[in-house]
CSV table of C-alpha atoms in Angstrom, one decimal:
chain,number,residue,atom,x,y,z
A,1,MET,CA,0.0,0.0,0.0
A,2,THR,CA,1.5,3.4,-1.1
A,3,PRO,CA,0.8,6.5,0.9
A,4,ARG,CA,-1.3,9.1,-0.9
A,5,ALA,CA,-0.1,12.7,-1.3
A,6,VAL,CA,-2.1,15.2,0.7
A,7,ARG,CA,-2.2,18.8,-0.3
A,8,THR,CA,-1.4,21.2,2.5
A,9,PRO,CA,-0.5,24.9,2.4
A,10,SER,CA,3.2,23.9,3.0
A,11,ASN,CA,3.4,21.8,-0.2
A,12,THR,CA,1.2,23.9,-2.5
A,13,GLY,CA,2.8,27.4,-2.1
A,14,PRO,CA,5.4,29.1,-4.2
A,15,GLY,CA,8.4,26.9,-5.0
A,16,SER,CA,6.4,23.7,-4.6
A,17,GLY,CA,5.9,23.2,-8.4
A,18,SER,CA,2.1,23.4,-8.3
A,19,GLY,CA,1.4,27.0,-7.2
A,20,PRO,CA,-0.7,29.5,-9.3
A,21,GLY,CA,0.7,30.4,-12.6
A,22,LEU,CA,3.3,27.6,-12.7
A,23,GLY,CA,1.2,25.0,-14.4
A,24,PRO,CA,2.3,21.5,-15.0
A,25,GLY,CA,5.9,21.1,-15.7
A,26,PRO,CA,8.9,19.1,-14.7
A,27,GLY,CA,8.8,18.2,-11.1
A,28,SER,CA,5.0,18.8,-10.7
A,29,GLY,CA,2.5,16.2,-9.8
A,30,PRO,CA,3.1,13.0,-7.9
A,31,ARG,CA,6.5,11.4,-8.4
A,32,PRO,CA,6.9,7.7,-9.2
A,33,PRO,CA,8.3,5.6,-6.4
A,34,PRO,CA,12.1,5.2,-6.4
A,35,PRO,CA,13.4,2.1,-8.2
A,36,PRO,CA,13.9,-1.0,-6.0
A,37,PRO,CA,17.5,-1.6,-4.9
A,38,PRO,CA,19.5,-3.7,-7.4
A,39,HIS,CA,19.3,-7.5,-7.0
A,40,TYR,CA,22.6,-9.2,-6.7
A,41,PRO,CA,22.6,-13.0,-6.9
A,42,THR,CA,24.2,-14.5,-3.8
A,43,LEU,CA,25.6,-17.9,-2.7
A,44,SER,CA,23.4,-19.3,-0.1
A,45,THR,CA,24.9,-21.2,2.8
A,46,GLY,CA,21.6,-22.8,3.7
A,47,ARG,CA,18.0,-21.8,4.2
A,48,SER,CA,17.5,-18.8,6.4
A,49,PRO,CA,14.0,-17.9,7.5
A,50,GLY,CA,12.4,-15.1,5.5
A,51,SER,CA,15.2,-15.0,2.9
A,52,PRO,CA,13.9,-14.3,-0.6
A,53,TYR,CA,16.6,-16.6,-1.8
A,54,ALA,CA,15.6,-19.6,0.3
A,55,GLY,CA,12.0,-19.9,-0.7
A,56,SER,CA,9.0,-18.9,1.3
A,57,ASN,CA,8.6,-19.5,5.0
A,58,SER,CA,5.6,-21.1,6.7
A,59,SER,CA,3.6,-17.9,6.9
A,60,GLY,CA,4.1,-17.3,3.1
A,61,ASN,CA,5.7,-13.9,3.8
A,62,SER,CA,9.2,-13.9,2.4
A,63,HIS,CA,10.0,-10.3,3.4
A,64,GLY,CA,11.2,-9.6,6.9
A,65,SER,CA,11.7,-6.3,8.6
A,66,GLY,CA,14.0,-3.7,7.0
A,67,ASP,CA,16.8,-4.2,9.5
A,68,SER,CA,16.9,-7.9,9.2
A,69,TRP,CA,16.8,-7.6,5.4
A,70,ALA,CA,19.7,-5.2,5.5
A,71,ARG,CA,21.6,-7.6,7.9
A,72,ARG,CA,21.0,-10.6,5.6
A,73,ARG,CA,22.0,-8.6,2.6
A,74,GLU,CA,25.2,-7.4,4.3
A,75,ARG,CA,25.9,-10.9,5.4
A,76,ASP,CA,25.3,-12.3,1.9
A,77,HIS,CA,27.6,-9.6,0.5
A,78,ASP,CA,30.3,-10.5,3.0
A,79,VAL,CA,29.9,-14.3,2.2
A,80,ASN,CA,30.2,-13.5,-1.5
A,81,GLN,CA,33.3,-11.3,-1.0
A,82,LEU,CA,35.0,-13.9,1.1
A,83,THR,CA,34.1,-16.7,-1.3
A,84,ARG,CA,35.6,-14.7,-4.2
A,85,GLU,CA,38.7,-14.1,-2.1
A,86,LEU,CA,39.0,-17.8,-1.3
A,87,TRP,CA,38.7,-18.8,-5.0
A,88,ASP,CA,41.2,-16.1,-6.0
A,89,THR,CA,43.7,-17.4,-3.4
A,90,ARG,CA,43.2,-21.0,-4.6
A,91,ARG,CA,43.7,-19.9,-8.2
A,92,GLN,CA,46.9,-18.0,-7.3
A,93,LEU,CA,48.2,-21.1,-5.3
A,94,THR,CA,47.6,-23.3,-8.3
A,95,ALA,CA,49.4,-20.9,-10.6
A,96,MET,CA,52.3,-20.7,-8.2
A,97,ARG,CA,52.6,-24.4,-8.0
A,98,VAL,CA,52.7,-24.6,-11.8
A,99,ARG,CA,55.3,-21.8,-11.9
A,100,GLU,CA,57.4,-23.6,-9.2
A,101,GLN,CA,57.4,-26.8,-11.2
A,102,ALA,CA,58.4,-24.9,-14.3
A,103,ILE,CA,61.3,-23.3,-12.4
A,104,LEU,CA,62.4,-26.7,-11.0
A,105,ASP,CA,62.3,-28.2,-14.4
A,106,ASP,CA,64.5,-25.4,-15.8
A,107,LEU,CA,67.0,-25.8,-13.0
A,108,GLU,CA,67.2,-29.6,-13.6
A,109,ARG,CA,67.6,-29.0,-17.3
A,110,LEU,CA,70.5,-26.6,-16.6
A,111,GLY,CA,72.1,-29.3,-14.4
A,112,GLU,CA,71.5,-27.6,-11.1
A,113,ARG,CA,70.2,-29.4,-8.1
A,114,PRO,CA,67.5,-27.4,-6.4
A,115,GLU,CA,67.2,-27.5,-2.7
A,116,SER,CA,64.7,-29.8,-1.2
A,117,ARG,CA,61.4,-29.8,-3.1
A,118,ASP,CA,59.4,-31.0,-0.2
A,119,ARG,CA,60.5,-28.6,2.5
A,120,ASN,CA,56.9,-28.0,3.5
A,121,GLY,CA,55.2,-30.4,1.1
A,122,VAL,CA,54.2,-34.0,0.9
A,123,GLY,CA,57.7,-35.3,1.5
A,124,SER,CA,58.0,-33.5,4.8
A,125,ARG,CA,54.7,-35.0,5.9
A,126,GLU,CA,55.8,-38.4,4.9
A,127,ALA,CA,59.1,-38.0,6.8
A,128,LEU,CA,57.1,-36.9,9.8
A,129,LEU,CA,54.9,-39.9,9.6
A,130,ARG,CA,57.9,-42.2,9.3
A,131,SER,CA,59.5,-40.6,12.3
A,132,GLU,CA,56.3,-41.0,14.3
A,133,ALA,CA,56.1,-44.7,13.3
A,134,ASP,CA,59.7,-45.1,14.4
A,135,VAL,CA,59.0,-43.5,17.8
A,136,ARG,CA,56.0,-45.8,18.3
A,137,ALA,CA,58.1,-48.9,17.5
A,138,GLU,CA,60.8,-47.7,19.9
A,139,ARG,CA,58.3,-47.2,22.6
A,140,ALA,CA,56.9,-50.7,22.1
A,141,ARG,CA,60.5,-52.1,22.3
A,142,ARG,CA,61.1,-50.1,25.5
A,143,LEU,CA,57.9,-51.4,27.1
A,144,ARG,CA,58.8,-55.0,26.3
A,145,ALA,CA,62.3,-54.5,27.8
A,146,GLU,CA,60.9,-52.9,30.9
A,147,ARG,CA,58.5,-55.8,31.4
A,148,ALA,CA,61.3,-58.3,30.9
A,149,LEU,CA,63.4,-56.4,33.4
A,150,SER,CA,60.6,-56.3,36.0
A,151,ASP,CA,60.3,-60.1,35.5
A,152,VAL,CA,64.0,-60.5,36.2
A,153,GLU,CA,63.7,-58.2,39.3
A,154,ARG,CA,60.9,-60.4,40.6
A,155,GLU,CA,63.1,-63.4,40.1
A,156,CYS,CA,65.8,-61.7,42.1
A,157,THR,CA,63.6,-61.2,45.2
A,158,ALA,CA,63.3,-65.0,45.4
A,159,PRO,CA,66.6,-66.0,43.6
A,160,PHE,CA,65.6,-68.5,41.0
A,161,VAL,CA,68.0,-66.7,38.6
A,162,VAL,CA,71.6,-66.4,39.8
A,163,PRO,CA,72.3,-62.7,40.8
A,164,ALA,CA,75.5,-62.8,38.7
A,165,LEU,CA,73.3,-63.6,35.6
A,166,PHE,CA,71.2,-60.6,36.5
A,167,GLN,CA,74.2,-58.3,36.6
A,168,ALA,CA,75.3,-59.7,33.2
A,169,PHE,CA,71.9,-59.0,31.8
A,170,MET,CA,72.0,-55.4,33.1
A,171,SER,CA,75.4,-54.7,31.6
A,172,ILE,CA,74.2,-56.1,28.2
A,173,SER,CA,71.1,-53.9,28.3
A,174,GLU,CA,73.3,-50.8,29.0
A,175,LEU,CA,75.3,-51.5,25.9
A,176,SER,CA,72.3,-51.4,23.6
């Protein structure tokens, strides 16, 4: 529903565009409503109640209050901007990887040996995984040795094993 123009002395006097002797001209008469704000398509991250992009809600009213509409529009704008930045960054990373490979190929063609290709790449991760596996294996060996040692110590309390044999076992374990 649009408001109707009501003529009052303040809007019909001189300078209002409709006073005596001025007649119809540019700026006289009712003005058309301003055009709606431009519609920018947005990426939706899910349905939000009342969003015109997400379909109608249960009441059938797809328009919320002006403030919430502005907040949704600003949020959609921010999401779109960040999404564009993310894709630009990914595109740049891909281009840089291709350029890196071209430089490495040129260095190899010239007979130069470039420094480690995998300083922060897949090779480093694989080396880290191998090191972690080695640490786990070493821990398992240490636990087995500690259990064996505790068995020997139990034997020493009630000497079933000769104490000299225990000392020999201890000296051998210190060597390895």
